[in-house]
Amino acid sequence: MNILDTFADARLIENHRPWPRAIVTADGWRHAASQLAQGRWDLVALWGEQRAVHLAVRDPGANGFAVLTLECAGGQYPSVGKLHPPAIRLERTVRDLFGLEPVGLPDARPWLDHGRWDVQHPMGSREPALPMAVPYQFLPADGESLHQIGVGPVHAGIIEPGFFQFTAGGETIVRLEERLGYVHKGIEALMAGANIDRAIKLAGRASGDSTVSYAYAFAMAAEAALGIEAPPRAVWLRALMAEIERIANHLGDFGAICNDASFAIMQVQCAILRERVLRAANECFGHRLMRDCIVVGGVATDLDDAGIASLLQLMTDIGKRLPRLSELYDKTASLQDRTTGTGILSPELARQYASGGFVGRASGRGFDARKVIAYPPYDRIAFEVPMLEEGDVNARVWICIREIEQSASIIRQILEHVRQGPLRTGMTRPDEPREGAALVEGFRGDIFVWMRIAADGTIERCHLRDPSWFQWPLLEAAIEGNIVADFPLCNKSFNCSYSGQDL
Amino acid sequence: MRNILLESLRGALTEPPPPADEEMLAELARALEQRARRRLGRSLAIRQIDAGSCNGCELEIHALNNAFYDLERFGLHFVASPRHADVLLVTGPVTKNMREALERTYAATPDPKWVVAVGDCALDGGMFAGGYACVGGVSIVVPVDLHIRGCPPAPLKLLQGLCALLSEVGTAKASALPVS
């Protein structure tokens, strides 16, 4: 049964592609929250507008997607997070940015608003900020001999900022509470009113390590909205870039996780391979991270024969070296001792949070947008989605290793399939508001983009949902009962994006 | 393990040191004329601060430590605390939520210190300038000695900038500077 069929009085919105969007009643909204809470549907995204909230859901059974909208008369709506905890941080964000109150939300604290902006509700009423920031209240932890360690927002390594409040009994972590939002740049507000070329560049700067995947998702949502299609060559080249990005990031993570267990040789070896990948990307597309290479309607740069040759050489090189590195990983007892059984994420939580990427797949949730939605060209590529049940650091490492192998195979297939042809389809002015959505598999998990394009072709509202939204909260759960010294290891094995979540 | 180590590292992966960038040298010379600098020799400790970056700059700063760029051969190394640092390497358009953390990190760094702003956002807020959430440019918050542009700057560009910094610090005549 279609998701929307379960609503008695849903009003379908025209010009929303590729999935349906409907305006529902408050009762319909509560029904959706209850479906999520009962595990029948997955929460894909929850975001706001000036006078409405939107909820994107997926029905795993029927593999259907839908966007539900509730108009918020009186600036409030029934909380989804009250029944379904994965929505809590999303609703705190909607409240911070738009001033819409989720009635019944158990957590009254702000999330992205640290009391440092000049305005409150910057995308809603824009009232002047309170003269003094209210101190943030961390959740209490009671017990004998507990102590607290506050870490951040500036951390000891070359990483992004965030605050971690640990409560520990001796060495063992009893509770971790994250406080994020430090790198909130107001990207969605900057997108409003921007033309599409500027907006896709902003999307490509939501999380630098996923710059290809964000631009990819933005382009697909915009193309769905405008009813245009990228030419075949561009479709292949986009996937090529996305797989190069995936390999580069997984190599970085594999090395860095081992380094956090003091096994530096793996970091050195993986960093060499990663550098070769980035150099090949630069040779092929003119930018090491392939930033701004995907545009709405196609791609901005072409691949020549020299690029193809260097990619093939690189895949051979990785194919030769990776098995030796994974064997070294597997046979080093001191390293296995640190990663096996550490930071276990239960399959139940991964499923409840609809957690994507290697975090979900290491805990038994096999969702991969490339397979489930099979957006072109992945409908024409043979690949497997590796999955494990253990949910520990070791399982996440193995998913990364297996995904590098799969991506190398995908790259070879793409290079066989890709033919000469145009790189970009022209854009037309829509002349009426159009809406589009897309879900693209980045290295970290599925990235969701939703937008409404105004009649003049500018962005009226665009929402970007990073996979980290459904992974950060699970890190808090996975770390419980582990020792403080294993936090870097666990954190790296999740590798959530601060910037992608903070936006 | 020994074989893997030797195989990859044998031969010359490491790039030759790049010449210091002329434009950056000029910017540094101006900065140094204005502010007294004690001679430190060819060794600097760097503390990186993400003040709102998209994490692209961090990826390329990380790459400086790989075998190709091998930053430590220049006596440059990353440290975990601003209290150990000579140089603050700051990225991002400085979000309002990070402003105080940047100011406090700067205050915690002992003199003499240098600030290098990395990336187009760190120069003037880049694409994020003008929003409610960003201050826009590191120099609005702390004094900046050198800007390294790029989105993100490639490791070689970063290396050029840091080498320019080193050569200025290294050649600044102690006699020409006020004695404290």
Coordinates of N, CA and C in Angstrom, one line a residue, chain A residues 26 200 203 242 254 277 354 356 421 446 448 491 499:
Chain A
A26 N -3.4 17.5 11.5 CA -2.6 17.2 12.7 C -2.8 15.7 13.1
I200 N 24.0 25.4 -5.6 CA 24.7 24.1 -5.7 C 26.1 24.2 -5.1
A203 N 25.7 24.0 -1.5 CA 25.4 22.6 -1.1 C 26.8 21.8 -1.1
A242 N 31.6 10.2 -7.5 CA 31.1 9.7 -6.2 C 31.9 8.5 -5.7
F254 N 40.1 4.2 7.3 CA 40.8 3.0 7.6 C 42.1 3.3 8.3
V277 N 44.7 8.8 -4.9 CA 43.4 8.9 -5.3 C 43.1 10.4 -5.6
A354 N 17.2 4.6 11.5 CA 17.4 4.4 10.1 C 18.8 4.9 9.7
G356 N 22.3 5.2 8.2 CA 22.8 4.8 6.9 C 24.3 4.6 6.9
G421 N 29.9 12.1 -25.5 CA 28.6 12.8 -25.6 C 28.6 14.1 -24.9
D446 N 23.3 8.1 3.3 CA 22.4 8.7 2.3 C 22.2 10.2 2.7
F448 N 20.0 13.5 1.9 CA 18.7 13.9 1.4 C 18.7 15.4 1.1
N491 N 34.8 7.3 17.9 CA 34.4 8.5 17.2 C 34.8 8.4 15.8
S499 N 30.2 19.6 10.3 CA 29.7 20.7 9.4 C 28.4 20.3 8.7

